Amino acid sequence: MYWEKQLETIPREELSLLQAERLQKTMANAQKTNFYRRLFSRHKIDPEKIKSPEDLTVIPPTTKADLREGFPFDFLAVPLEEVVRLHSSSGTTGTPTVIYYTAEDLDRWTNQVARSLYAAGVRKNDVFQNMMSYGLFTGGLGMHYGAERIGALTIPIGAGNSKRQIWFLKFFQSTTIHIIPSYALFLTQLIKAEGLDPRRDFNIRTILLGSEPHSEETRRRVEEIYGAKAYNSYGLSEVNGPGVAFECAFQEGMHLWEDYYILEIVNPHTLSPVPPGEVGEIVLTTIYRDATPLLRYRTGDLASLVEGPCPCGRVHRRISRIQGRTDDMLIFRGVNIFPMQIEKVLMSTPGVDTNYRVILEREDYQDKMIVEVEIKPELFLGDLQKLARLRERIQSELRSEILVTPEVVLLEPGSIPASEGKAQRVIDRRQL
Ligand code: DLL
């Protein structure tokens, strides 16, 4: 039932001691990074005085912007020759955020993912089809090694290429799939178009859904379609990737592995802890990782603590499904997009006027992005070919900036409602 019984069911007092011990090592490690050395000196923090999770509050939280500014090496705590891999956030704006791993970091992460998969019921006799992209994104490789460690037959098929996915599902009778929720829904149409029935022709038992927000309704729908159990899997590249928090067989919240992280859930405005059960921002301190220690990292993800003990016996506290984000980052087909990226492209294109909006829709389970943009009135007097060229140009520039191809609609000035206060640039009509 457990991958590591002792650590998963460890009494809370012992867990606190383990956290304190690992935190102290992390503090010494953090002192080796340019970023934290500067931060400690600026705020007169003595890292040796940070001995337990309660002491952490004197440290200002670390943000994604800090990570970007610290690119490439300000968060690195070990000599570069100790680093064996890097991953980078799927965000596509400007400077990437980069996370480094030593061989031991990778080994621990692999174990963390194996533990997570095991909690969701993945076993050695499973055929694990990993339908997430391999590369800088952590969803592919991160899950891959965890599944292999369990001993499952791991198929590194990666994302996309639906026909091939379907063929593998049928031919190898994959029992476990790791998939982005919106893609899990979209794929069903193609399966049907192939004349197949996901329940009859496949043998899927376990579905791991992660990397983008999705509702309980989506989970139920996916379970219904495939005739399988779907488990929520949460993670972010900054603090390893998948395997940060995972649902167990009871599917009531995700166990956040507290021997790997110190968890805080705070009010995003005041940064003080929210009462148990209330929604706040997840803040994580890595305590079991050497190359890139992060102290009080603001994830931007909103969730609440699930109160009470879990019937599975694991003592690691559970977080709810992610309710949203504090910033305006969009997750569209699994790609992280900031509205500012879109604005940047539009506003640098000659002929574009000042107003625009981005509409996200879900049609037949597939997400669609429509960029409506007002263009200079004189262009409407010009020839139609010119307009078509402008539309194509915007579309292709957006594609290279945000890695998805939106539908672009050119409008006359005044067509898009303008507001006096903050503009609502993004209208998300996807029913999560
Ligand atoms: O998405 C890591 C991952 C891969 C997790 C595969 C699970 C499965 P990033 O690309 O850095 O890393 O994006 C992280 O995605 O801060 C959340 O906003 C969102 N996210 C991840 N998992 C979930 C989830 C990976 N289960 C960002 N529910 C995070 C809702 C999620 N949002």
XYZ file of N, CA, C and O in Angstrom, residues 166-330:
660
model
N -3.243 6.659 -29.813
C -4.361 5.720 -29.823
C -3.869 4.313 -30.185
O -4.260 3.320 -29.577
N -2.970 4.274 -31.156
C -2.435 2.981 -31.580
C -1.724 2.280 -30.419
O -1.912 1.096 -30.159
N -0.904 3.061 -29.694
C -0.193 2.474 -28.544
C -1.181 2.036 -27.461
O -1.018 0.981 -26.858
N -2.186 2.861 -27.220
C -3.181 2.512 -26.186
C -3.823 1.175 -26.505
O -4.078 0.354 -25.633
N -4.073 0.989 -27.788
C -4.768 -0.229 -28.202
C -3.791 -1.407 -28.242
O -4.045 -2.461 -27.664
N -2.653 -1.176 -28.885
C -1.747 -2.294 -29.117
C -1.102 -2.792 -27.818
O -1.023 -3.985 -27.575
N -0.643 -1.859 -26.977
C 0.036 -2.272 -25.741
C -0.915 -2.357 -24.554
O -0.504 -2.682 -23.454
N -2.184 -2.014 -24.805
C -3.171 -2.081 -23.727
C -2.654 -1.373 -22.462
O -2.663 -1.943 -21.356
N -2.182 -0.141 -22.673
C -1.622 0.638 -21.561
C -2.627 0.708 -20.410
O -3.806 0.975 -20.630
N -2.126 0.502 -19.198
C -3.037 0.492 -18.047
C -3.040 1.829 -17.319
O -3.965 2.141 -16.576
N -1.960 2.614 -17.518
C -1.869 3.909 -16.839
C -1.485 4.959 -17.872
O -0.562 4.726 -18.662
N -2.175 6.092 -17.847
C -1.749 7.175 -18.728
C -1.510 8.444 -17.913
O -2.202 8.720 -16.931
N -0.501 9.181 -18.338
C -0.194 10.476 -17.729
C -0.500 11.509 -18.792
O 0.112 11.524 -19.857
N -1.453 12.385 -18.515
C -2.020 13.195 -19.590
C -2.537 14.519 -19.057
O -2.982 14.618 -17.916
N -2.502 15.531 -19.904
C -3.070 16.843 -19.553
C -4.594 16.730 -19.637
O -5.113 16.166 -20.603
N -5.317 17.225 -18.634
C -6.771 17.007 -18.584
C -7.522 17.416 -19.861
O -8.374 16.656 -20.343
N -7.205 18.584 -20.420
C -7.961 19.017 -21.601
C -7.675 18.081 -22.782
O -8.544 17.822 -23.613
N -6.475 17.556 -22.830
C -6.128 16.632 -23.912
C -6.840 15.290 -23.711
O -7.256 14.645 -24.680
N -7.009 14.902 -22.464
C -7.720 13.644 -22.173
C -9.146 13.720 -22.721
O -9.679 12.743 -23.249
N -9.749 14.901 -22.621
C -11.111 15.071 -23.143
C -11.101 15.143 -24.669
O -11.896 14.500 -25.342
N -10.177 15.902 -25.186
C -10.095 16.089 -26.635
C -9.840 14.762 -27.358
O -10.444 14.467 -28.395
N -8.982 13.960 -26.774
C -8.577 12.710 -27.413
C -9.771 11.771 -27.658
O -9.775 11.009 -28.626
N -10.763 11.879 -26.807
C -11.897 10.940 -26.936
C -12.573 11.076 -28.297
O -13.038 10.092 -28.864
N -12.596 12.288 -28.826
C -13.249 12.467 -30.127
C -12.497 11.734 -31.221
O -13.083 11.147 -32.114
N -11.179 11.798 -31.132
C -10.367 11.127 -32.138
C -10.472 9.612 -31.981
O -10.461 8.879 -32.969
N -10.574 9.190 -30.745
C -10.714 7.743 -30.498
C -12.010 7.267 -31.160
O -12.038 6.247 -31.858
N -13.054 8.048 -30.958
C -14.344 7.673 -31.554
C -14.271 7.722 -33.078
O -14.801 6.851 -33.762
N -13.566 8.747 -33.588
C -13.444 8.859 -35.045
C -12.715 7.652 -35.639
O -12.909 7.309 -36.800
N -11.888 7.023 -34.835
C -11.180 5.810 -35.293
C -12.075 4.571 -35.163
O -11.612 3.451 -35.385
N -13.294 4.811 -34.718
C -14.222 3.691 -34.554
C -13.944 2.856 -33.305
O -14.344 1.697 -33.207
N -13.244 3.490 -32.346
C -12.891 2.734 -31.131
C -13.715 3.231 -29.939
O -14.189 4.363 -29.924
N -13.831 2.367 -28.964
C -14.538 2.718 -27.737
C -13.504 2.645 -26.604
O -12.922 1.588 -26.365
N -13.265 3.793 -25.922
C -12.184 3.820 -24.932
C -12.354 2.791 -23.810
O -11.371 2.331 -23.241
N -13.570 2.434 -23.507
C -13.763 1.437 -22.441
C -13.561 0.015 -22.965
O -12.962 -0.821 -22.314
N -14.066 -0.203 -24.172
C -14.048 -1.571 -24.702
C -12.688 -1.941 -25.307
O -12.169 -3.030 -25.091
N -12.113 -0.988 -26.015
C -10.909 -1.332 -26.778
C -9.600 -1.073 -26.029
O -8.553 -1.526 -26.456
N -9.678 -0.292 -24.950
C -8.464 -0.029 -24.180
C -8.571 -0.715 -22.828
O -9.617 -1.252 -22.465
N -7.453 -0.608 -22.082
C -7.390 -1.297 -20.795
C -6.915 -0.333 -19.715
O -6.188 -0.700 -18.809
N -7.316 0.953 -19.864
C -6.792 1.972 -18.945
C -7.460 1.821 -17.571
O -8.677 1.743 -17.468
N -6.610 1.786 -16.557
C -7.095 1.607 -15.188
C -6.869 2.898 -14.391
O -7.677 3.304 -13.589
N -5.740 3.537 -14.652
C -5.351 4.714 -13.873
C -4.972 5.855 -14.805
O -4.209 5.650 -15.752
N -5.527 7.035 -14.489
C -5.188 8.221 -15.289
C -4.596 9.262 -14.349
O -5.193 9.556 -13.302
N -3.460 9.803 -14.709
C -2.849 10.830 -13.874
C -3.028 12.158 -14.580
O -2.524 12.358 -15.686
N -3.789 13.025 -13.953
C -4.126 14.319 -14.560
C -3.348 15.414 -13.871
O -3.431 15.550 -12.644
N -2.634 16.201 -14.633
C -1.897 17.286 -13.979
C -1.430 18.319 -14.961
O -1.701 18.224 -16.158
N -0.761 19.298 -14.422
C -0.092 20.376 -15.124
C -0.998 21.505 -15.588
O -0.518 22.523 -16.060
N -2.301 21.360 -15.436
C -3.173 22.522 -15.694
C -4.409 22.428 -14.803
O -4.796 21.336 -14.375
N -5.023 23.578 -14.537
C -6.201 23.573 -13.668
C -7.344 22.783 -14.299
O -7.536 22.833 -15.508
N -8.028 22.050 -13.501
C -9.209 21.328 -13.984
C -10.128 21.084 -12.801
O -9.693 21.019 -11.659
N -11.393 20.954 -13.114
C -12.378 20.854 -12.042
C -12.662 19.400 -11.698
O -12.277 18.486 -12.421
N -13.386 19.254 -10.629
C -13.836 17.919 -10.221
C -14.715 17.317 -11.325
O -14.653 16.131 -11.615
N -15.506 18.173 -11.989
C -16.400 17.701 -13.058
C -15.587 17.118 -14.216
O -15.957 16.106 -14.791
N -14.500 17.791 -14.526
C -13.642 17.275 -15.597
C -13.090 15.916 -15.218
O -13.078 14.984 -16.014
N -12.643 15.793 -13.982
C -12.105 14.512 -13.539
C -13.162 13.407 -13.706
O -12.895 12.343 -14.252
N -14.377 13.710 -13.234
C -15.431 12.690 -13.298
C -15.726 12.302 -14.747
O -15.960 11.155 -15.072
N -15.726 13.300 -15.599
C -16.000 13.065 -17.007
C -14.933 12.169 -17.634
O -15.229 11.236 -18.360
N -13.692 12.479 -17.298
C -12.576 11.670 -17.818
C -12.708 10.227 -17.304
O -12.544 9.261 -18.049
N -13.054 10.100 -16.048
C -13.196 8.745 -15.464
C -14.300 7.972 -16.169
O -14.169 6.795 -16.479
N -15.377 8.687 -16.436
C -16.542 8.075 -17.077
C -16.191 7.610 -18.510
O -16.493 6.500 -18.908
N -15.520 8.490 -19.232
C -15.190 8.176 -20.626
C -14.272 6.962 -20.736
O -14.488 6.081 -21.546
N -13.227 6.944 -19.905
C -12.229 5.884 -20.048
C -12.504 4.674 -19.155
O -11.795 3.670 -19.228
N -13.501 4.819 -18.260
C -13.776 3.718 -17.338
C -12.588 3.448 -16.436
O -12.188 2.301 -16.226
N -11.986 4.543 -15.929
C -10.774 4.396 -15.116
C -10.818 5.392 -13.961
O -11.664 6.289 -13.948
N -9.902 5.267 -13.034
C -9.794 6.233 -11.946
C -8.803 7.318 -12.350
O -7.723 7.011 -12.872
N -9.188 8.574 -12.109
C -8.279 9.670 -12.467
C -7.800 10.375 -11.197
O -8.610 10.730 -10.328
N -6.501 10.563 -11.099
C -5.904 11.166 -9.908
C -5.261 12.507 -10.240
O -4.587 12.636 -11.263
N -5.444 13.420 -9.339
C -4.897 14.758 -9.533
C -3.429 14.788 -9.109
O -3.081 14.285 -8.049
N -2.618 15.388 -9.948
C -1.183 15.433 -9.698
C -0.705 16.872 -9.844
O -0.893 17.493 -10.879
N -0.081 17.392 -8.781
C 0.320 18.794 -8.789
C 1.840 18.935 -8.692
O 2.486 18.187 -7.962
N 2.337 19.885 -9.395
C 3.755 20.182 -9.278
C 4.117 21.390 -10.109
O 3.308 21.887 -10.890
N 5.321 21.881 -9.911
C 5.807 22.998 -10.728
C 7.306 22.850 -10.871
O 7.966 22.336 -9.966
N 7.811 23.267 -12.011
C 9.228 23.025 -12.275
C 10.139 23.654 -11.229
O 11.166 23.079 -10.895
N 9.748 24.807 -10.701
C 10.638 25.491 -9.773
C 11.001 24.632 -8.561
O 12.059 24.763 -7.983
N 10.068 23.782 -8.133
C 10.369 22.952 -6.962
C 10.377 21.469 -7.353
O 9.866 20.645 -6.621
N 10.955 21.175 -8.478
C 11.197 19.856 -9.055
C 10.354 19.573 -10.284
O 10.879 19.216 -11.315
N 9.019 19.665 -10.157
C 8.156 19.257 -11.265
C 7.030 18.408 -10.704
O 6.607 18.626 -9.568
N 6.527 17.438 -11.452
C 5.439 16.616 -10.919
C 5.910 15.847 -9.681
O 7.098 15.598 -9.532
N 4.943 15.500 -8.812
C 5.303 14.735 -7.614
C 5.328 15.578 -6.355
O 5.622 15.096 -5.275
N 5.008 16.867 -6.478
C 4.986 17.730 -5.295
C 3.816 17.318 -4.390
O 3.964 17.130 -3.186
N 2.652 17.165 -4.987
C 1.472 16.729 -4.223
C 0.653 15.817 -5.122
O 0.544 16.053 -6.330
N 0.070 14.798 -4.530
C -0.567 13.760 -5.340
C -1.724 13.152 -4.585
O -1.655 12.984 -3.378
N -2.738 12.768 -5.332
C -3.871 12.103 -4.679
C -3.579 10.630 -4.427
O -2.917 9.966 -5.225
N -4.134 10.144 -3.342
C -4.053 8.719 -3.047
C -5.387 8.090 -3.471
O -6.232 8.764 -4.064
N -5.577 6.837 -3.154
C -6.772 6.110 -3.582
C -8.076 6.804 -3.155
O -9.109 6.621 -3.799
N -8.014 7.616 -2.103
C -9.258 8.228 -1.610
C -9.680 9.472 -2.390
O -10.794 9.965 -2.209
N -8.795 9.985 -3.195
C -9.102 11.103 -4.110
C -9.726 12.312 -3.412
O -10.594 12.962 -3.962
N -9.259 12.555 -2.192
C -9.796 13.732 -1.495
C -8.673 14.677 -1.121
O -8.251 14.727 0.038
N -8.167 15.369 -2.090
C -7.048 16.268 -1.841
C -5.739 15.563 -2.133
O -5.679 14.338 -2.232
N -4.686 16.372 -2.304
C -3.383 15.830 -2.702
C -2.401 15.908 -1.535
O -2.195 16.977 -0.959
N -1.783 14.794 -1.212
C -0.770 14.763 -0.149
C 0.445 15.531 -0.626
O 1.024 15.201 -1.673
N 0.800 16.551 0.126
C 1.992 17.317 -0.230
C 3.138 16.743 0.602
O 3.058 16.711 1.833
N 4.157 16.267 -0.049
C 5.207 15.498 0.649
C 6.035 16.411 1.529
O 6.922 17.118 1.063
N 5.750 16.343 2.826
C 6.347 17.312 3.744
C 7.755 16.953 4.196
O 8.376 17.720 4.927
N 8.260 15.798 3.766
C 9.686 15.549 4.006
C 10.526 16.146 2.873
O 11.753 16.162 2.934
N 9.847 16.653 1.845
C 10.536 17.337 0.736
C 10.323 18.860 0.772
O 11.132 19.601 0.232
N 9.206 19.275 1.358
C 8.868 20.706 1.336
C 8.289 21.151 2.661
O 7.583 20.378 3.320
N 8.520 22.402 2.993
C 7.759 23.011 4.083
C 6.640 23.798 3.418
O 6.883 24.628 2.535
N 5.433 23.489 3.836
C 4.248 24.068 3.204
C 3.700 25.231 4.027
O 3.532 25.122 5.237
N 3.423 26.330 3.347
C 2.673 27.413 3.975
C 1.523 27.753 3.027
O 1.699 27.681 1.803
N 0.380 28.099 3.561
C -0.691 28.631 2.711
C -1.014 30.013 3.265
O -1.412 30.153 4.414
N -0.748 31.032 2.450
C -0.806 32.407 2.961
C -1.792 33.267 2.174
O -2.126 32.974 1.026
N -2.213 34.314 2.836
C -2.994 35.334 2.150
C -2.042 36.044 1.176
O -1.007 36.562 1.594
N -2.370 36.057 -0.110
C -1.407 36.605 -1.080
C -1.140 38.094 -0.898
O -0.131 38.608 -1.391
N -2.003 38.798 -0.197
C -1.779 40.236 -0.007
C -0.978 40.509 1.263
O -0.055 41.315 1.265
N -1.342 39.832 2.346
C -0.663 40.120 3.618
C 0.474 39.143 3.898
O 1.304 39.391 4.772
N 0.482 38.023 3.198
C 1.464 36.957 3.386
C 1.356 36.273 4.747
O 2.229 35.502 5.141
N 0.288 36.571 5.507
C 0.146 35.825 6.756
C -0.655 34.549 6.501
O -1.443 34.481 5.552
N -0.455 33.537 7.346
C -1.099 32.248 7.088
C -2.621 32.377 7.106
O -3.162 33.130 7.918
N -3.282 31.675 6.218
C -4.756 31.706 6.250
C -5.224 30.633 7.226
O -4.514 29.654 7.458
N -6.400 30.814 7.822
C -6.909 29.775 8.718
C -7.099 28.461 7.950
O -7.378 28.492 6.751
N -6.918 27.328 8.641
C -7.041 26.035 7.963
C -8.368 25.925 7.212
O -9.405 26.351 7.735
N -8.324 25.447 6.006
C -9.552 25.285 5.230
C -9.836 26.455 4.309
O -10.612 26.344 3.373
N -9.164 27.596 4.557
C -9.388 28.753 3.677
C -8.397 28.752 2.516
O -7.268 28.313 2.663
N -8.868 29.310 1.421
C -8.006 29.337 0.232
C -6.925 30.401 0.378
O -7.183 31.516 0.821
N -5.713 30.043 0.019
C -4.614 31.002 0.031
C -3.573 30.551 -0.978
O -3.767 29.570 -1.700
N -2.465 31.289 -1.001
C -1.404 30.948 -1.961
C -0.449 29.925 -1.345
O -0.037 30.043 -0.191
N -0.107 28.944 -2.134
C 0.834 27.918 -1.678
C 2.252 28.470 -1.756
O 2.673 28.956 -2.801
N 2.941 28.385 -0.630
C 4.331 28.828 -0.558
C 5.158 27.622 -0.114
O 4.803 26.955 0.860
N 6.217 27.340 -0.834
C 6.976 26.117 -0.548
C 8.457 26.391 -0.330
O 9.065 27.199 -1.047
N 9.017 25.716 0.657
C 10.456 25.742 0.873
C 10.987 24.349 0.572
O 10.494 23.373 1.131
N 11.948 24.264 -0.327
C 12.508 22.937 -0.644
C 13.476 22.559 0.472
O 14.323 23.361 0.862
N 13.347 21.353 1.027
C 14.285 20.965 2.091
C 15.036 19.675 1.758
O 15.749 19.149 2.590
N 14.844 19.192 0.543
C 15.493 17.921 0.229
C 16.071 17.989 -1.171
O 15.827 17.137 -2.010
N 16.825 19.062 -1.391
C 17.352 19.291 -2.716
C 18.593 20.153 -2.579
O 18.582 21.117 -1.806
N 19.626 19.837 -3.317
C 20.894 20.536 -3.099
C 21.196 21.642 -4.102
O 21.608 22.723 -3.730
N 21.010 21.366 -5.391
C 21.525 22.302 -6.393
C 20.803 23.650 -6.379
O 21.428 24.691 -6.532
N 19.500 23.625 -6.223
C 18.734 24.884 -6.266
C 17.793 24.991 -5.062
O 16.615 24.667 -5.163
N 18.311 25.425 -3.922
C 17.408 25.569 -2.770
C 16.483 26.760 -2.979
O 16.925 27.799 -3.479
N 15.229 26.633 -2.640
C 14.313 27.775 -2.712
C 13.624 27.933 -1.367
O 13.062 26.974 -0.831
N 13.687 29.146 -0.842
C 13.106 29.410 0.469
C 11.819 30.194 0.292
O 11.815 31.251 -0.334
N 10.756 29.674 0.821
C 9.445 30.346 0.786
C 9.103 30.779 -0.644
O 8.805 31.948 -0.909
N 9.103 29.852 -1.537
C 8.809 30.179 -2.932
C 7.311 30.373 -3.134
O 6.497 29.506 -2.823
N 6.956 31.524 -3.652
C 5.531 31.823 -3.919
C 5.130 31.159 -5.227
O 5.529 31.593 -6.298
N 4.284 30.151 -5.135
C 3.923 29.402 -6.340
C 2.914 30.145 -7.201
O 2.772 29.856 -8.380
N 2.150 31.078 -6.575
C 1.077 31.740 -7.321
C -0.173 30.877 -7.396
O -1.205 31.319 -7.891
N -0.099 29.666 -6.891
C -1.260 28.764 -6.977
C -2.119 28.871 -5.718
O -1.598 28.912 -4.605
N -3.421 28.905 -5.945
C -4.349 29.074 -4.826
C -5.021 27.748 -4.482
O -5.565 27.072 -5.355
N -4.973 27.410 -3.217
C -5.604 26.160 -2.763
C -5.838 26.270 -1.264
O -5.390 27.229 -0.619
N -6.532 25.298 -0.707
C -6.740 25.290 0.737
C -6.230 23.971 1.301
O -5.960 23.028 0.556
N -6.127 23.949 2.611
C -5.703 22.727 3.272
C -6.927 21.841 3.471
O -7.991 22.331 3.853
N -6.778 20.572 3.205
C -7.878 19.652 3.484
C -7.670 19.188 4.924
O -6.626 18.634 5.260
N -8.659 19.447 5.749
C -8.463 19.179 7.171
C -8.701 17.722 7.529
O -9.403 17.006 6.828
N -8.135 17.330 8.631
C -8.365 15.997 9.180
C -7.459 14.955 8.574
O -6.810 15.197 7.550
N -7.400 13.786 9.226
C -6.518 12.734 8.723
C -7.097 12.045 7.499
O -8.311 11.986 7.329
N -6.214 11.548 6.641
C -6.684 10.840 5.448
C -6.823 9.359 5.800
O -5.945 8.799 6.464
N -7.900 8.728 5.353
C -8.090 7.311 5.671
C -6.967 6.410 5.167
O -6.828 5.283 5.629
N -6.126 6.919 4.252
C -5.051 6.075 3.717
C -3.923 5.892 4.718
O -3.057 5.046 4.523
N -3.903 6.730 5.753
C -2.872 6.579 6.782
C -1.628 7.427 6.544
O -0.753 7.506 7.402
N -1.552 8.080 5.406
C -0.389 8.949 5.172
C -0.573 10.215 6.014
O -1.673 10.768 6.046
N 0.512 10.657 6.648
C 0.381 11.811 7.539
C 0.625 13.136 6.816
O 0.336 14.198 7.357
N 1.160 13.089 5.619
C 1.481 14.332 4.904
C 0.183 15.061 4.575
O -0.745 14.468 4.013
N 0.152 16.342 4.914
C -1.101 17.093 4.782
C -1.537 17.193 3.324
O -0.712 17.129 2.410
N -2.849 17.363 3.172
C -3.398 17.408 1.813
C -3.803 18.827 1.432
O -4.329 19.567 2.256
N -3.564 19.147 0.165
C -4.076 20.416 -0.360
C -5.256 20.111 -1.284
O -5.336 19.032 -1.873
N -6.105 21.094 -1.418
C -7.271 20.933 -2.292
C -6.821 21.032 -3.738
O -5.684 21.397 -4.040
N -7.723 20.760 -4.636
C -7.537 21.066 -6.049
C -7.105 22.543 -6.182
O -7.536 23.381 -5.391
N -6.259 22.863 -7.156
C -5.834 24.262 -7.347
C -7.033 25.068 -7.863
O -7.677 24.711 -8.839
N -7.310 26.165 -7.148
C -8.507 26.952 -7.463
C -8.255 28.061 -8.473
O -9.174 28.616 -9.035
N -7.021 28.423 -8.612
C -6.707 29.510 -9.546
C -5.301 29.986 -9.267
O -4.560 29.335 -8.538
N -4.963 31.122 -9.873
C -3.627 31.661 -9.666
C -3.691 33.114 -9.235
O -4.647 33.815 -9.544
N -2.662 33.536 -8.525
C -2.664 34.914 -8.055
C -2.311 35.876 -9.184
O -2.735 37.000 -9.196
N -1.513 35.415 -10.125
C -1.162 36.302 -11.227
C -2.075 35.988 -12.404
O -3.003 35.214 -12.296
N -1.779 36.564 -13.509
C -2.700 36.391 -14.621
C -2.176 35.385 -15.645
O -2.595 35.383 -16.786
N -1.268 34.559 -15.219
C -0.725 33.593 -16.171
C -1.839 32.652 -16.649
O -2.613 32.154 -15.862
N -1.880 32.463 -17.939
C -2.890 31.562 -18.488
C -2.247 30.218 -18.722
O -1.099 30.149 -19.121
